[in-house]
Tab-separated table of N, CA and C in Angstrom:
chain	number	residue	atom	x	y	z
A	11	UNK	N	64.605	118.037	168.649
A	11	UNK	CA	65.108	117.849	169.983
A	11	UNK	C	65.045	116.364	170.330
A	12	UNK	N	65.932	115.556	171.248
A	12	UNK	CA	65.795	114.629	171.353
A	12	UNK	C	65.818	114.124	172.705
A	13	UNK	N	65.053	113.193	172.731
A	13	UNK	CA	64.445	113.127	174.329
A	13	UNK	C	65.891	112.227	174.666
A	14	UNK	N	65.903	112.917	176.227
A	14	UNK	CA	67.407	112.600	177.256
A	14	UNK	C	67.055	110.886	177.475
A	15	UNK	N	65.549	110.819	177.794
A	15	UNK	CA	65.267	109.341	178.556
A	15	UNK	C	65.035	108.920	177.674
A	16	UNK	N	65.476	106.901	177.437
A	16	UNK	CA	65.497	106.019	177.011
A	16	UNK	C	63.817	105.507	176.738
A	17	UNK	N	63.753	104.963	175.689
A	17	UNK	CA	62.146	104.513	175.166
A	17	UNK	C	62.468	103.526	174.657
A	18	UNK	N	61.474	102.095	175.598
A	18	UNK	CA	61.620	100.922	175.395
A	18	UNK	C	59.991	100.634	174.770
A	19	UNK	N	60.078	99.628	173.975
A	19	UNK	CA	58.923	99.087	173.545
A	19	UNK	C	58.386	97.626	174.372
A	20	UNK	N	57.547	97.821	175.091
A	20	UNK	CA	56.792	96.756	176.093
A	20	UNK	C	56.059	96.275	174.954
A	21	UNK	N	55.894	94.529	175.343
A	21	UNK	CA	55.184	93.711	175.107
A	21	UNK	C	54.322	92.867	176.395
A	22	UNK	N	53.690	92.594	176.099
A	22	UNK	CA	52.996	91.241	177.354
A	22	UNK	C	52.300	90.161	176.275
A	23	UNK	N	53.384	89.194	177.049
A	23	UNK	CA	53.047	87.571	176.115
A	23	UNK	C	52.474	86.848	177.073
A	24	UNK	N	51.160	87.518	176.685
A	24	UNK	CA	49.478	86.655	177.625
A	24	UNK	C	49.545	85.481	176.299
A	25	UNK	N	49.169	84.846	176.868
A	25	UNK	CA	48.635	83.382	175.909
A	25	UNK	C	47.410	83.048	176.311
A	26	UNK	N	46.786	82.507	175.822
A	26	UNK	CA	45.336	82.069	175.769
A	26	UNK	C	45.532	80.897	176.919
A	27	UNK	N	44.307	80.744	177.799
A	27	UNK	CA	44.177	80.112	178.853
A	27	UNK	C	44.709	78.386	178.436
A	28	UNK	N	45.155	77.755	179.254
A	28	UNK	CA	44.993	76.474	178.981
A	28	UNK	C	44.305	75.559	179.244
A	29	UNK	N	43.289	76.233	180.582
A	29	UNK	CA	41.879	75.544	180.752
A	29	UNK	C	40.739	76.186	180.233
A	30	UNK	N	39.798	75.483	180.391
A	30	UNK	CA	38.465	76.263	180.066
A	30	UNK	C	38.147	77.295	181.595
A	31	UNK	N	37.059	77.572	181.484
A	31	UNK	CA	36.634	78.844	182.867
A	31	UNK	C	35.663	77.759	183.022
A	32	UNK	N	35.569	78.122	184.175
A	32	UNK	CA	34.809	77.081	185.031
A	32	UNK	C	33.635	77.810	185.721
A	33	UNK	N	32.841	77.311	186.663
A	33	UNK	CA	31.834	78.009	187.703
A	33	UNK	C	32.432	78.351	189.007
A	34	UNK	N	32.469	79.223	189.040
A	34	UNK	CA	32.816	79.311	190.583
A	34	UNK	C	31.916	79.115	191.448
A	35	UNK	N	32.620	78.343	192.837
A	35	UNK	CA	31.664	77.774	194.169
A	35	UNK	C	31.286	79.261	194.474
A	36	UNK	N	29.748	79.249	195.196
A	36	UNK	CA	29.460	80.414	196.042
A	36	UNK	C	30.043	80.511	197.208
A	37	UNK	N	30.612	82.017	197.357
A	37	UNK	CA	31.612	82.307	198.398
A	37	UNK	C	30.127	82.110	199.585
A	38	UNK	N	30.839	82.046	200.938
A	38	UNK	CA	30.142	81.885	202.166
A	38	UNK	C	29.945	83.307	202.388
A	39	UNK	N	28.566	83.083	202.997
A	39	UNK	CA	28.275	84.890	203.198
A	39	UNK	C	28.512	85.450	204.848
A	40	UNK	N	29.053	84.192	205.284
A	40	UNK	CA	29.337	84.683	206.874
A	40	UNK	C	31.024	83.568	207.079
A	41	UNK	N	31.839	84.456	207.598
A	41	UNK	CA	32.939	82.957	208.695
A	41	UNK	C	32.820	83.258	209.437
A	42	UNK	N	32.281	83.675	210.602
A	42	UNK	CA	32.032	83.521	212.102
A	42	UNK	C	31.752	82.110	211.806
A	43	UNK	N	32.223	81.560	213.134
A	43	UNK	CA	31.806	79.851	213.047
A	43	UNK	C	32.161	79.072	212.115
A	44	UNK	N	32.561	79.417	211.020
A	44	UNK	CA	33.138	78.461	210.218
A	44	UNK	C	35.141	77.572	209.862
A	45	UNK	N	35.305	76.903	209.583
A	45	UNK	CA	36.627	76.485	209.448
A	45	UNK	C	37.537	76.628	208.335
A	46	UNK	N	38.660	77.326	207.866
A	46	UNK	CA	38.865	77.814	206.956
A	46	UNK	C	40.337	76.792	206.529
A	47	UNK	N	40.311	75.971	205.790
A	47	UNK	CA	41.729	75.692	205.246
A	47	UNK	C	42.544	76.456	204.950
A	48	UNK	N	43.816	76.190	204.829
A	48	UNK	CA	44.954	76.976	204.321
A	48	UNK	C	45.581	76.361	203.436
A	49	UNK	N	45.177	76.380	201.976
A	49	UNK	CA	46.518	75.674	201.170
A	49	UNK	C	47.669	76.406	200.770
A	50	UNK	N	49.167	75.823	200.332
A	50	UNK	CA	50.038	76.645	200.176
A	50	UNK	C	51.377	76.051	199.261
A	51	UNK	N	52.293	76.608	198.530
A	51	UNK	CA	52.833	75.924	197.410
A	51	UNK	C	54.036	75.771	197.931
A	52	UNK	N	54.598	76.716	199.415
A	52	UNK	CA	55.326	76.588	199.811
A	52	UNK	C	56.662	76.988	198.995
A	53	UNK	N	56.418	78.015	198.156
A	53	UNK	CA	56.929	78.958	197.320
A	53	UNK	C	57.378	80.152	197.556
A	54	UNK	N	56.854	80.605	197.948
A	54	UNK	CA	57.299	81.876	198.517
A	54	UNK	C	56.287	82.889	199.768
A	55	UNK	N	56.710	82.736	200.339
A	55	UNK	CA	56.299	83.791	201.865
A	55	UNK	C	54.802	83.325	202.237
A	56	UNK	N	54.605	82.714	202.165
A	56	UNK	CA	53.069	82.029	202.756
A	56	UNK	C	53.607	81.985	204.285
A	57	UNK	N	54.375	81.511	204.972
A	57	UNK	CA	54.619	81.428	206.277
A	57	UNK	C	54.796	82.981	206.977
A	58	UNK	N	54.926	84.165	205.973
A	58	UNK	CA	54.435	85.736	206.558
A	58	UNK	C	53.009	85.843	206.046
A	59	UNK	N	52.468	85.453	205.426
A	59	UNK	CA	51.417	85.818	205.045
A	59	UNK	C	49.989	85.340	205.431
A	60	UNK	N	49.878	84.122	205.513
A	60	UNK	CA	48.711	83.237	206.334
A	60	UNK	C	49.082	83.743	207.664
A	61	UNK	N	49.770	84.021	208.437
A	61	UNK	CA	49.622	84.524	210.043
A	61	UNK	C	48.682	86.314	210.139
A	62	UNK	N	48.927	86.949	208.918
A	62	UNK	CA	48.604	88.125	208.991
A	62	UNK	C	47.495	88.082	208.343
A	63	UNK	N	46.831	86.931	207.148
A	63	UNK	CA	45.649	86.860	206.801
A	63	UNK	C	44.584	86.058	207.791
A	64	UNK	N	44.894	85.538	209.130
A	64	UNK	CA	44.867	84.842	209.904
A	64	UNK	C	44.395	85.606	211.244
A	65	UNK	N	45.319	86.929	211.011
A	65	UNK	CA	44.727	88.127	212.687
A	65	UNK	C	44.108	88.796	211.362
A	66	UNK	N	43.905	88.902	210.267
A	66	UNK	CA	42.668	89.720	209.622
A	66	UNK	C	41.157	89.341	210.062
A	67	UNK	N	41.608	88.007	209.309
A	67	UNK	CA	39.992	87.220	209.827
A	67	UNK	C	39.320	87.084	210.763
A	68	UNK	N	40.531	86.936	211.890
A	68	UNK	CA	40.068	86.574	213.124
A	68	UNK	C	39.253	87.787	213.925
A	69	UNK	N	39.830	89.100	213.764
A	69	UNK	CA	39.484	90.422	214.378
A	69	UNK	C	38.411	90.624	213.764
A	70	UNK	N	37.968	90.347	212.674
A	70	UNK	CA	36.578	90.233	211.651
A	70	UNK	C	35.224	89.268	212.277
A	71	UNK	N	36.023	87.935	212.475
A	71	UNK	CA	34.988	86.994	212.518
A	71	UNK	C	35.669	85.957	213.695
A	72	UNK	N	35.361	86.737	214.946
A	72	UNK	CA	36.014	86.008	216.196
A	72	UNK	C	36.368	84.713	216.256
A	73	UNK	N	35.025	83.762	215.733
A	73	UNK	CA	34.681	82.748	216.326
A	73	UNK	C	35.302	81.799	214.588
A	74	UNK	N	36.217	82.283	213.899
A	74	UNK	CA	36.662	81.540	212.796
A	74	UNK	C	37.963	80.872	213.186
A	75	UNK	N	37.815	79.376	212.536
A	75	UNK	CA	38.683	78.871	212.657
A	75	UNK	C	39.825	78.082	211.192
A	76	UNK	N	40.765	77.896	212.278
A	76	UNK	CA	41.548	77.595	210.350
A	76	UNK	C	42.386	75.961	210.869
A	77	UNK	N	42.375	75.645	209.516
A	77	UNK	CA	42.892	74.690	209.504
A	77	UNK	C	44.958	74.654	208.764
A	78	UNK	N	45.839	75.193	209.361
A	78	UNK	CA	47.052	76.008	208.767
A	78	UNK	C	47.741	74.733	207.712
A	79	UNK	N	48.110	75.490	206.729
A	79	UNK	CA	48.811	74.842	205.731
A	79	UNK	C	49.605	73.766	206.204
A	80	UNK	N	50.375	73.379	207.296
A	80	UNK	CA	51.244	72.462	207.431
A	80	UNK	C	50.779	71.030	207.670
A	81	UNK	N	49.456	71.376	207.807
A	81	UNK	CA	48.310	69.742	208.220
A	81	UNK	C	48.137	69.323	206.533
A	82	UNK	N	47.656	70.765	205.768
A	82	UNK	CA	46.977	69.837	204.374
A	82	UNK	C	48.019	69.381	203.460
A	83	UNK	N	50.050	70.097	204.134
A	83	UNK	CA	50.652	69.573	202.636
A	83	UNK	C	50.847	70.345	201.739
A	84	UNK	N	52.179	70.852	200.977
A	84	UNK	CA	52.084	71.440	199.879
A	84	UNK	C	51.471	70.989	198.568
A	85	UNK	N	50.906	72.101	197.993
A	85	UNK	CA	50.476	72.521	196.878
A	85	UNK	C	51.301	72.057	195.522
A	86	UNK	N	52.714	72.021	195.065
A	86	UNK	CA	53.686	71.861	194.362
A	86	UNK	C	54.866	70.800	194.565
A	87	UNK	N	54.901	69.995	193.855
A	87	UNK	CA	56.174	69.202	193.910
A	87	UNK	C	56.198	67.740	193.403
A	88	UNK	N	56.230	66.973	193.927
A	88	UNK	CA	56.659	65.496	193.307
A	88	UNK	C	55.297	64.971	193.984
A	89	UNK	N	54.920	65.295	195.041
A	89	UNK	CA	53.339	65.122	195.423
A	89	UNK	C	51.815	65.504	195.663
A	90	UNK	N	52.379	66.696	194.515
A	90	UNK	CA	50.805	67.432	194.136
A	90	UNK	C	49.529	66.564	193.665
A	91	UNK	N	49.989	65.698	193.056
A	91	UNK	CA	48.926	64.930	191.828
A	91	UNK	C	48.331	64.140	193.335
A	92	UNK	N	48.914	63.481	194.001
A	92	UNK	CA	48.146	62.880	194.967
A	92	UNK	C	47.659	63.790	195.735
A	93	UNK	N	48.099	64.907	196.537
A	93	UNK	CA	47.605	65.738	197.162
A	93	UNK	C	45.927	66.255	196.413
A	94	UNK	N	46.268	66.390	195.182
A	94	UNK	CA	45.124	66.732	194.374
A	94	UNK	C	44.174	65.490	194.961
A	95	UNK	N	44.360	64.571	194.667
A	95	UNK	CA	43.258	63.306	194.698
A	95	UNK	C	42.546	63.304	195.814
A	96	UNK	N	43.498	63.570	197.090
A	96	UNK	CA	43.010	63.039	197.961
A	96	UNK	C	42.729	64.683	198.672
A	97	UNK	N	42.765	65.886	198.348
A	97	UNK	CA	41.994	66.995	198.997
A	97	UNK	C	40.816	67.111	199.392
A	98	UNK	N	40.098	66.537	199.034
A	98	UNK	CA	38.443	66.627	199.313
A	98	UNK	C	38.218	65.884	200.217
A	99	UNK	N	38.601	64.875	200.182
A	99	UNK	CA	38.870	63.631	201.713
A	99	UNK	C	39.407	64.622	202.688
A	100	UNK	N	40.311	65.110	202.607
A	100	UNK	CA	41.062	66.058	203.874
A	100	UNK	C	40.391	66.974	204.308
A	101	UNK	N	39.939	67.815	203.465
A	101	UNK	CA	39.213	69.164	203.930
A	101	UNK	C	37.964	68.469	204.259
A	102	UNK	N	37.040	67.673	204.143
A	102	UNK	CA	36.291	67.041	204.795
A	102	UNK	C	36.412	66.703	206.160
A	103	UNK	N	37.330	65.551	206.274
A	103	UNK	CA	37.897	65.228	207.828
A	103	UNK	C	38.806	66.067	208.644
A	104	UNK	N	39.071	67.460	207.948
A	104	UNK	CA	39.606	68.896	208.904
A	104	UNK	C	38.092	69.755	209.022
A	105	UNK	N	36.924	69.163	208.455
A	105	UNK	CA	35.844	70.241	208.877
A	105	UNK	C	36.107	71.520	207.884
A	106	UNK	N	36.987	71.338	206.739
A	106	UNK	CA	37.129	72.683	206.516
A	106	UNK	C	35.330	73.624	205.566
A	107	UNK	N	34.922	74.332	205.413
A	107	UNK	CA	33.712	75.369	204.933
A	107	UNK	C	34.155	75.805	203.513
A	108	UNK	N	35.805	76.475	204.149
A	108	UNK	CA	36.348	77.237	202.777
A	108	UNK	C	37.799	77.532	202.593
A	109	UNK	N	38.590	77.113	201.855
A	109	UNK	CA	39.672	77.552	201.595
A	109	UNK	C	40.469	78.605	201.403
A	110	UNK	N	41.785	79.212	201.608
A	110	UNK	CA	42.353	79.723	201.255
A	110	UNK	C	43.884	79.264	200.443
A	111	UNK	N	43.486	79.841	199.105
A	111	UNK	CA	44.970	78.646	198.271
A	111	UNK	C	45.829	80.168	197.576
A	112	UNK	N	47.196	80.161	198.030
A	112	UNK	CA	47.939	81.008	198.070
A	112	UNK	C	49.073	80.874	197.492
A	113	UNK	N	49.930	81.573	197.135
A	113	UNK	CA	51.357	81.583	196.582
A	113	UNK	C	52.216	82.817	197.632
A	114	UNK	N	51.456	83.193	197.931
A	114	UNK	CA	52.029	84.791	199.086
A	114	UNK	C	52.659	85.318	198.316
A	115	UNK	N	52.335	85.588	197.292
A	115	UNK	CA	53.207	87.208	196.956
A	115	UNK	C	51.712	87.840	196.398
């Protein structure tokens, strides 16, 4: 008998990392009171998505505040490499605690 539906053979072409793994920072165990950056690649739907991750937090942790993607600058483009350099300077002088770095999908 022969089957009616079509049978495809899947692959997934994972490749081996191109960085090493790193340490991760310890997450904050409270944002009440704290200031949250928003980074963003400005790629796709971050402008629906940080507003709704934004009344998540907030209904969570009243007194949290954010610092919205359009102050720190995209993530991707002809001025990432500086953006890179100079992030830690920024999120410093925005007060930011902890980030959020997104692609929105």
């Amino acid at each position: 008998m022969t089957n009616p539906e079509p049978v495809y053979d899947v692959v997934w072409p994972l490749a081996p990392s191109a960085a090493p793994s790193g340490v991760l920072a310890a997450r904050s165990p409270e944002l009440d009171g704290k200031t949250v950056g928003e980074l963003w690649d400005y790629l796709f739907k971050g402008e629906e998505i940080f507003p709704l991750i934004r009344r998540a937090l907030a209904a969570r942790y009243p007194s949290i505040r954010f610092v919205e993607y359009e102050r720190l600058g995209s993530t991707h483009g002809r001025d990432e490499a500086e953006l890179a350099r100079t992030l830690p300077e920024a999120l410093r002088k925005h007060g930011c605690d902890a980030v959020i770095s997104a692609v929105g999908a």
